[in-house]
mmCIF file of N, CA and C in Angstrom:
data_model
loop_
_atom_site.group_PDB
_atom_site.id
_atom_site.type_symbol
_atom_site.label_atom_id
_atom_site.label_comp_id
_atom_site.label_asym_id
_atom_site.label_seq_id
_atom_site.Cartn_x
_atom_site.Cartn_y
_atom_site.Cartn_z
ATOM 1 N N MET A 165 2.733 17.746 -85.326
ATOM 2 C CA MET A 165 3.126 18.276 -84.071
ATOM 3 C C MET A 165 1.938 18.512 -82.486
ATOM 4 N N ALA A 166 2.708 17.867 -82.078
ATOM 5 C CA ALA A 166 1.885 17.881 -80.539
ATOM 6 C C ALA A 166 1.818 19.146 -80.318
ATOM 7 N N ALA A 167 0.594 19.553 -79.420
ATOM 8 C CA ALA A 167 -0.115 21.184 -78.803
ATOM 9 C C ALA A 167 -0.545 20.345 -77.443
ATOM 10 N N TYR A 168 -0.803 21.646 -76.500
ATOM 11 C CA TYR A 168 -0.889 21.711 -75.115
ATOM 12 C C TYR A 168 -2.268 22.877 -75.372
ATOM 13 N N MET A 169 -3.246 22.360 -74.047
ATOM 14 C CA MET A 169 -4.319 23.095 -73.876
ATOM 15 C C MET A 169 -4.211 23.507 -72.328
ATOM 16 N N ILE A 170 -3.298 24.574 -71.904
ATOM 17 C CA ILE A 170 -3.440 25.487 -70.499
ATOM 18 C C ILE A 170 -4.784 26.185 -70.196
ATOM 19 N N VAL A 171 -5.365 25.384 -68.763
ATOM 20 C CA VAL A 171 -6.259 25.697 -68.366
ATOM 21 C C VAL A 171 -6.431 26.336 -67.073
ATOM 22 N N LEU A 172 -6.178 28.345 -66.668
ATOM 23 C CA LEU A 172 -6.170 28.000 -65.524
ATOM 24 C C LEU A 172 -7.483 28.612 -64.947
ATOM 25 N N SER A 173 -8.043 28.282 -64.036
ATOM 26 C CA SER A 173 -9.751 28.682 -63.689
ATOM 27 C C SER A 173 -9.403 28.792 -61.914
ATOM 28 N N LYS A 174 -9.938 29.743 -61.789
ATOM 29 C CA LYS A 174 -10.739 30.923 -60.684
ATOM 30 C C LYS A 174 -11.860 30.274 -59.991
ATOM 31 N N LEU A 175 -11.920 29.154 -59.731
ATOM 32 C CA LEU A 175 -13.575 28.533 -58.973
ATOM 33 C C LEU A 175 -14.463 29.943 -58.377
ATOM 34 N N GLN A 176 -15.478 30.354 -58.719
ATOM 35 C CA GLN A 176 -16.327 30.845 -57.732
ATOM 36 C C GLN A 176 -18.064 30.265 -57.279
ATOM 37 N N GLY A 177 -17.718 28.688 -56.635
ATOM 38 C CA GLY A 177 -18.555 28.332 -56.282
ATOM 39 C C GLY A 177 -18.454 27.247 -55.905
ATOM 40 N N ASP A 178 -19.436 26.224 -55.507
ATOM 41 C CA ASP A 178 -18.859 24.941 -55.576
ATOM 42 C C ASP A 178 -17.982 23.834 -56.149
ATOM 43 N N ARG A 179 -16.901 23.418 -55.658
ATOM 44 C CA ARG A 179 -16.480 22.354 -56.688
ATOM 45 C C ARG A 179 -16.639 21.371 -57.045
ATOM 46 N N GLU A 180 -18.025 20.583 -56.439
ATOM 47 C CA GLU A 180 -18.132 19.638 -56.308
ATOM 48 C C GLU A 180 -19.559 19.586 -57.347
ATOM 49 N N THR A 181 -20.204 21.167 -57.817
ATOM 50 C CA THR A 181 -21.262 21.012 -58.330
ATOM 51 C C THR A 181 -19.708 21.323 -60.084
ATOM 52 N N PHE A 182 -19.090 22.222 -59.826
ATOM 53 C CA PHE A 182 -18.413 22.178 -60.774
ATOM 54 C C PHE A 182 -17.417 20.613 -61.658
ATOM 55 N N ILE A 183 -17.070 20.558 -60.516
ATOM 56 C CA ILE A 183 -16.347 18.833 -61.025
ATOM 57 C C ILE A 183 -17.976 17.599 -61.716
ATOM 58 N N SER A 184 -18.585 17.991 -61.290
ATOM 59 C CA SER A 184 -20.053 17.066 -61.950
ATOM 60 C C SER A 184 -20.444 17.636 -63.159
ATOM 61 N N ASP A 185 -20.685 19.009 -63.065
ATOM 62 C CA ASP A 185 -21.276 19.478 -64.368
ATOM 63 C C ASP A 185 -20.114 19.862 -65.547
ATOM 64 N N TYR A 186 -19.209 20.693 -65.320
ATOM 65 C CA TYR A 186 -18.506 20.492 -66.140
ATOM 66 C C TYR A 186 -16.978 19.697 -66.467
ATOM 67 N N ALA A 187 -16.077 19.400 -65.171
ATOM 68 C CA ALA A 187 -14.992 18.396 -65.343
ATOM 69 C C ALA A 187 -15.210 17.472 -65.692
ATOM 70 N N VAL A 188 -16.255 16.593 -65.385
ATOM 71 C CA VAL A 188 -16.937 14.977 -66.142
ATOM 72 C C VAL A 188 -16.903 15.563 -67.817
ATOM 73 N N PRO A 189 -18.199 15.966 -67.951
ATOM 74 C CA PRO A 189 -18.303 15.533 -69.371
ATOM 75 C C PRO A 189 -16.782 16.267 -70.509
ATOM 76 N N THR A 190 -16.760 17.317 -69.350
ATOM 77 C CA THR A 190 -15.080 17.481 -70.261
ATOM 78 C C THR A 190 -14.060 16.460 -70.361
ATOM 79 N N ALA A 191 -13.747 15.979 -69.447
ATOM 80 C CA ALA A 191 -13.065 14.944 -69.726
ATOM 81 C C ALA A 191 -13.109 14.074 -71.014
ATOM 82 N N LYS A 192 -14.605 12.978 -70.967
ATOM 83 C CA LYS A 192 -15.086 12.837 -72.044
ATOM 84 C C LYS A 192 -14.870 13.581 -73.563
ATOM 85 N N LEU A 193 -14.885 14.811 -73.393
ATOM 86 C CA LEU A 193 -14.495 15.372 -74.356
ATOM 87 C C LEU A 193 -12.943 15.413 -74.797
ATOM 88 N N VAL A 194 -12.464 15.753 -74.393
ATOM 89 C CA VAL A 194 -10.694 15.751 -74.414
ATOM 90 C C VAL A 194 -11.003 14.555 -75.384
ATOM 91 N N ALA A 195 -10.759 13.255 -74.275
ATOM 92 C CA ALA A 195 -10.105 11.859 -74.745
ATOM 93 C C ALA A 195 -10.787 11.891 -75.632
ATOM 94 N N GLN A 196 -11.688 11.905 -76.816
ATOM 95 C CA GLN A 196 -12.515 12.136 -77.792
ATOM 96 C C GLN A 196 -12.173 12.650 -79.051
ATOM 97 N N HIS A 197 -11.571 13.439 -78.504
ATOM 98 C CA HIS A 197 -10.539 14.649 -79.771
ATOM 99 C C HIS A 197 -9.065 14.255 -79.081
ATOM 100 N N GLY A 198 -9.059 13.101 -79.318
ATOM 101 C CA GLY A 198 -7.295 12.918 -78.771
ATOM 102 C C GLY A 198 -6.168 13.683 -77.715
ATOM 103 N N GLY A 199 -7.442 13.811 -76.975
ATOM 104 C CA GLY A 199 -6.501 14.868 -75.748
ATOM 105 C C GLY A 199 -5.905 14.038 -74.543
ATOM 106 N N GLU A 200 -5.005 14.050 -73.801
ATOM 107 C CA GLU A 200 -4.749 13.272 -72.429
ATOM 108 C C GLU A 200 -4.323 14.873 -71.212
ATOM 109 N N TYR A 201 -4.741 14.169 -70.138
ATOM 110 C CA TYR A 201 -4.177 15.260 -69.185
ATOM 111 C C TYR A 201 -3.039 14.955 -68.335
ATOM 112 N N VAL A 202 -2.042 15.920 -68.844
ATOM 113 C CA VAL A 202 -0.617 15.904 -68.207
ATOM 114 C C VAL A 202 -0.697 16.674 -66.973
ATOM 115 N N VAL A 203 -1.549 17.477 -66.903
ATOM 116 C CA VAL A 203 -1.667 17.688 -65.208
ATOM 117 C C VAL A 203 -2.466 18.435 -64.908
ATOM 118 N N ARG A 204 -3.591 17.922 -64.046
ATOM 119 C CA ARG A 204 -4.972 18.305 -63.112
ATOM 120 C C ARG A 204 -4.242 19.011 -61.338
ATOM 121 N N ALA A 205 -4.550 20.248 -61.364
ATOM 122 C CA ALA A 205 -4.011 20.549 -59.520
ATOM 123 C C ALA A 205 -5.153 21.698 -59.097
ATOM 124 N N PRO A 206 -5.226 21.324 -58.089
ATOM 125 C CA PRO A 206 -6.108 22.564 -57.860
ATOM 126 C C PRO A 206 -5.551 23.866 -57.354
ATOM 127 N N GLU A 207 -4.721 23.879 -57.189
ATOM 128 C CA GLU A 207 -3.931 25.022 -56.441
ATOM 129 C C GLU A 207 -2.697 25.075 -57.544
ATOM 130 N N LEU A 208 -1.710 26.597 -57.669
ATOM 131 C CA LEU A 208 -0.220 26.649 -58.171
ATOM 132 C C LEU A 208 0.249 27.406 -57.050
ATOM 133 N N VAL A 209 2.088 27.624 -57.933
ATOM 134 C CA VAL A 209 2.646 28.417 -56.765
ATOM 135 C C VAL A 209 3.028 29.526 -57.560
ATOM 136 N N CYS A 210 2.369 30.986 -57.652
ATOM 137 C CA CYS A 210 3.015 31.834 -59.115
ATOM 138 C C CYS A 210 4.735 32.457 -58.057
ATOM 139 N N LEU A 211 5.331 31.984 -59.172
ATOM 140 C CA LEU A 211 7.200 32.814 -58.676
ATOM 141 C C LEU A 211 6.777 34.488 -59.340
ATOM 142 N N GLU A 212 6.563 34.423 -59.960
ATOM 143 C CA GLU A 212 6.154 36.040 -60.654
ATOM 144 C C GLU A 212 5.264 36.098 -61.137
ATOM 145 N N GLY A 213 4.246 38.085 -61.149
ATOM 146 C CA GLY A 213 3.528 38.169 -61.425
ATOM 147 C C GLY A 213 2.551 37.953 -60.632
ATOM 148 N N PHE A 214 1.395 37.634 -61.355
ATOM 149 C CA PHE A 214 0.129 37.975 -60.007
ATOM 150 C C PHE A 214 -0.808 36.238 -60.349
ATOM 151 N N VAL A 215 -0.759 35.690 -59.775
ATOM 152 C CA VAL A 215 -2.013 34.682 -60.225
ATOM 153 C C VAL A 215 -2.785 34.234 -58.958
ATOM 154 N N ASP A 216 -3.371 33.985 -58.683
ATOM 155 C CA ASP A 216 -4.020 33.835 -57.040
ATOM 156 C C ASP A 216 -3.526 32.183 -56.580
ATOM 157 N N ALA A 217 -3.701 31.711 -55.812
ATOM 158 C CA ALA A 217 -3.009 30.915 -54.714
ATOM 159 C C ALA A 217 -3.804 29.611 -55.338
ATOM 160 N N LYS A 218 -5.348 29.584 -55.617
ATOM 161 C CA LYS A 218 -6.197 29.008 -55.278
ATOM 162 C C LYS A 218 -6.763 28.625 -57.185
ATOM 163 N N THR A 219 -5.936 29.010 -57.598
ATOM 164 C CA THR A 219 -6.075 28.924 -59.406
ATOM 165 C C THR A 219 -6.021 27.368 -59.322
ATOM 166 N N SER A 220 -6.975 27.095 -60.246
ATOM 167 C CA SER A 220 -6.388 24.969 -60.336
ATOM 168 C C SER A 220 -5.547 25.575 -61.929
ATOM 169 N N VAL A 221 -5.149 24.544 -62.356
ATOM 170 C CA VAL A 221 -4.282 24.224 -63.874
ATOM 171 C C VAL A 221 -4.251 22.978 -63.951
ATOM 172 N N VAL A 222 -4.980 22.959 -65.648
ATOM 173 C CA VAL A 222 -5.171 22.188 -65.898
ATOM 174 C C VAL A 222 -4.380 21.868 -67.557
ATOM 175 N N VAL A 223 -3.115 20.736 -68.073
ATOM 176 C CA VAL A 223 -2.553 21.199 -69.247
ATOM 177 C C VAL A 223 -3.105 19.767 -69.578
ATOM 178 N N SER A 224 -3.685 19.602 -70.639
ATOM 179 C CA SER A 224 -3.889 18.501 -72.090
ATOM 180 C C SER A 224 -3.445 18.202 -73.037
ATOM 181 N N LYS A 225 -2.536 17.405 -73.791
ATOM 182 C CA LYS A 225 -1.896 17.083 -74.564
ATOM 183 C C LYS A 225 -2.687 16.350 -75.590
ATOM 184 N N PHE A 226 -2.479 17.163 -77.137
ATOM 185 C CA PHE A 226 -2.851 16.671 -77.839
ATOM 186 C C PHE A 226 -2.431 16.546 -79.347
ATOM 187 N N PRO A 227 -2.756 15.557 -80.332
ATOM 188 C CA PRO A 227 -1.274 15.499 -80.786
ATOM 189 C C PRO A 227 -1.621 16.573 -81.954
ATOM 190 N N ALA A 228 -2.600 17.038 -82.137
ATOM 191 C CA ALA A 228 -2.296 18.084 -82.907
ATOM 192 C C ALA A 228 -2.984 20.050 -82.392
ATOM 193 N N LYS A 229 -2.756 20.929 -83.119
ATOM 194 C CA LYS A 229 -3.403 22.296 -82.629
ATOM 195 C C LYS A 229 -4.978 22.293 -83.032
ATOM 196 N N SER A 230 -5.243 21.134 -84.411
ATOM 197 C CA SER A 230 -6.178 20.930 -85.244
ATOM 198 C C SER A 230 -7.176 20.500 -84.036
ATOM 199 N N ASP A 231 -7.064 19.434 -83.275
ATOM 200 C CA ASP A 231 -7.784 18.747 -82.268
ATOM 201 C C ASP A 231 -8.143 19.276 -81.341
ATOM 202 N N ILE A 232 -7.154 20.431 -80.721
ATOM 203 C CA ILE A 232 -8.178 21.341 -79.912
ATOM 204 C C ILE A 232 -8.891 22.291 -80.244
ATOM 205 N N GLU A 233 -8.561 22.605 -81.698
ATOM 206 C CA GLU A 233 -9.634 23.463 -82.030
ATOM 207 C C GLU A 233 -11.033 22.808 -82.051
ATOM 208 N N ALA A 234 -10.775 21.554 -82.791
ATOM 209 C CA ALA A 234 -12.516 20.556 -83.367
ATOM 210 C C ALA A 234 -12.515 20.177 -81.697
ATOM 211 N N LEU A 235 -11.972 20.065 -80.658
ATOM 212 C CA LEU A 235 -12.599 20.125 -79.388
ATOM 213 C C LEU A 235 -13.807 21.286 -78.947
ATOM 214 N N TRP A 236 -12.626 22.781 -79.360
ATOM 215 C CA TRP A 236 -13.077 23.753 -78.339
ATOM 216 C C TRP A 236 -14.521 24.475 -79.743
ATOM 217 N N ASN A 237 -14.631 24.023 -80.774
ATOM 218 C CA ASN A 237 -15.914 24.716 -81.460
ATOM 219 C C ASN A 237 -16.961 22.949 -81.976
ATOM 220 N N CYS A 238 -16.737 22.156 -80.915
ATOM 221 C CA CYS A 238 -18.014 20.436 -81.520
ATOM 222 C C CYS A 238 -18.863 21.150 -80.113
ATOM 223 N N GLU A 239 -19.910 20.738 -80.729
ATOM 224 C CA GLU A 239 -21.402 21.259 -80.398
ATOM 225 C C GLU A 239 -21.846 21.101 -78.938
ATOM 226 N N ALA A 240 -20.915 19.872 -78.533
ATOM 227 C CA ALA A 240 -20.994 19.408 -77.071
ATOM 228 C C ALA A 240 -20.300 19.990 -76.444
ATOM 229 N N TYR A 241 -18.778 20.500 -76.140
ATOM 230 C CA TYR A 241 -18.829 21.788 -75.819
ATOM 231 C C TYR A 241 -19.027 23.276 -75.914
ATOM 232 N N GLN A 242 -19.935 23.508 -76.648
ATOM 233 C CA GLN A 242 -20.606 24.475 -76.798
ATOM 234 C C GLN A 242 -21.775 24.838 -75.944
ATOM 235 N N LYS A 243 -22.274 24.089 -75.012
ATOM 236 C CA LYS A 243 -22.776 23.585 -74.338
ATOM 237 C C LYS A 243 -22.399 23.290 -72.679
ATOM 238 N N LEU A 244 -21.056 23.194 -72.610
ATOM 239 C CA LEU A 244 -20.659 23.078 -71.961
ATOM 240 C C LEU A 244 -19.696 24.561 -71.243
ATOM 241 N N LYS A 245 -19.228 25.030 -72.290
ATOM 242 C CA LYS A 245 -18.835 26.564 -71.990
ATOM 243 C C LYS A 245 -19.353 27.311 -71.179
ATOM 244 N N PRO A 246 -21.090 27.959 -70.960
ATOM 245 C CA PRO A 246 -21.460 28.499 -70.319
ATOM 246 C C PRO A 246 -21.434 28.195 -68.868
ATOM 247 N N VAL A 247 -20.995 27.048 -69.014
ATOM 248 C CA VAL A 247 -21.117 26.250 -67.470
ATOM 249 C C VAL A 247 -20.309 26.714 -66.976
ATOM 250 N N ARG A 248 -18.512 26.277 -67.431
ATOM 251 C CA ARG A 248 -17.152 27.085 -66.832
ATOM 252 C C ARG A 248 -17.331 27.951 -66.406
ATOM 253 N N ARG A 249 -18.231 29.201 -67.612
ATOM 254 C CA ARG A 249 -17.892 30.641 -67.077
ATOM 255 C C ARG A 249 -18.796 30.953 -66.054
ATOM 256 N N VAL A 250 -20.279 30.382 -65.245
ATOM 257 C CA VAL A 250 -20.925 30.186 -64.393
ATOM 258 C C VAL A 250 -20.323 29.981 -63.478
ATOM 259 N N HIS A 251 -19.043 28.816 -63.523
ATOM 260 C CA HIS A 251 -19.171 28.193 -62.141
ATOM 261 C C HIS A 251 -16.979 28.939 -61.539
ATOM 262 N N SER A 252 -16.200 29.466 -63.142
ATOM 263 C CA SER A 252 -15.211 29.876 -63.258
ATOM 264 C C SER A 252 -14.560 30.870 -63.628
ATOM 265 N N SER A 253 -13.960 31.642 -63.130
ATOM 266 C CA SER A 253 -13.070 32.668 -64.364
ATOM 267 C C SER A 253 -11.104 32.294 -65.017
ATOM 268 N N SER A 254 -11.482 31.842 -66.244
ATOM 269 C CA SER A 254 -10.849 30.995 -66.805
ATOM 270 C C SER A 254 -9.684 31.849 -68.114
ATOM 271 N N THR A 255 -8.597 31.006 -67.702
ATOM 272 C CA THR A 255 -7.599 32.074 -69.021
ATOM 273 C C THR A 255 -7.105 30.858 -69.575
ATOM 274 N N ILE A 256 -7.478 30.293 -70.846
ATOM 275 C CA ILE A 256 -7.311 28.937 -71.342
ATOM 276 C C ILE A 256 -6.342 29.801 -73.214
ATOM 277 N N LEU A 257 -5.207 28.884 -72.420
ATOM 278 C CA LEU A 257 -4.381 28.625 -73.756
ATOM 279 C C LEU A 257 -3.948 27.769 -74.875
ATOM 280 N N VAL A 258 -3.620 28.159 -75.720
ATOM 281 C CA VAL A 258 -2.878 27.013 -76.718
ATOM 282 C C VAL A 258 -1.828 27.230 -76.838
ATOM 283 N N VAL A 259 -0.988 26.367 -76.853
ATOM 284 C CA VAL A 259 0.867 25.982 -77.149
ATOM 285 C C VAL A 259 1.107 25.148 -78.387
ATOM 286 N N GLU A 260 1.758 25.116 -79.422
ATOM 287 C CA GLU A 260 2.155 23.806 -79.801
ATOM 288 C C GLU A 260 3.923 23.695 -79.397
ATOM 289 N N MET A 261 4.162 22.280 -79.957
ATOM 290 C CA MET A 261 5.286 22.052 -79.556
ATOM 291 C C MET A 261 5.995 22.291 -80.750
ATOM 292 N N PRO A 262 7.064 22.558 -80.743
ATOM 293 C CA PRO A 262 7.948 23.099 -82.045
ATOM 294 C C PRO A 262 8.319 21.983 -82.558
ATOM 295 N N ASP A 263 8.459 21.971 -84.058
ATOM 296 C CA ASP A 263 9.736 20.717 -84.400
ATOM 297 C C ASP A 263 10.906 20.992 -83.992
ATOM 298 N N SER A 264 11.527 20.157 -83.917
ATOM 299 C CA SER A 264 12.835 20.211 -83.447
ATOM 300 C C SER A 264 13.762 19.941 -84.433
#
């Protein structure tokens, strides 16, 4: 069953440093774990509730929730989590596509 990782990030520093130190190596890990990017957008429009318009949105599709868990827990990503936390404030969600 397909699963999606949805990341909402508010950058707290230099965008270029965030991209080079976090986004590029993370993209390689996403691919290694069977994921593909569906959406990568630097800003959003919030129709209800509150999410800052400067929040970046990344949606990645994986073959299964277990692939996301493998990425999340792998040694290489453990080293990238602190980098993400220094450069952004993030909310990360996982949603499984229900069987039809």
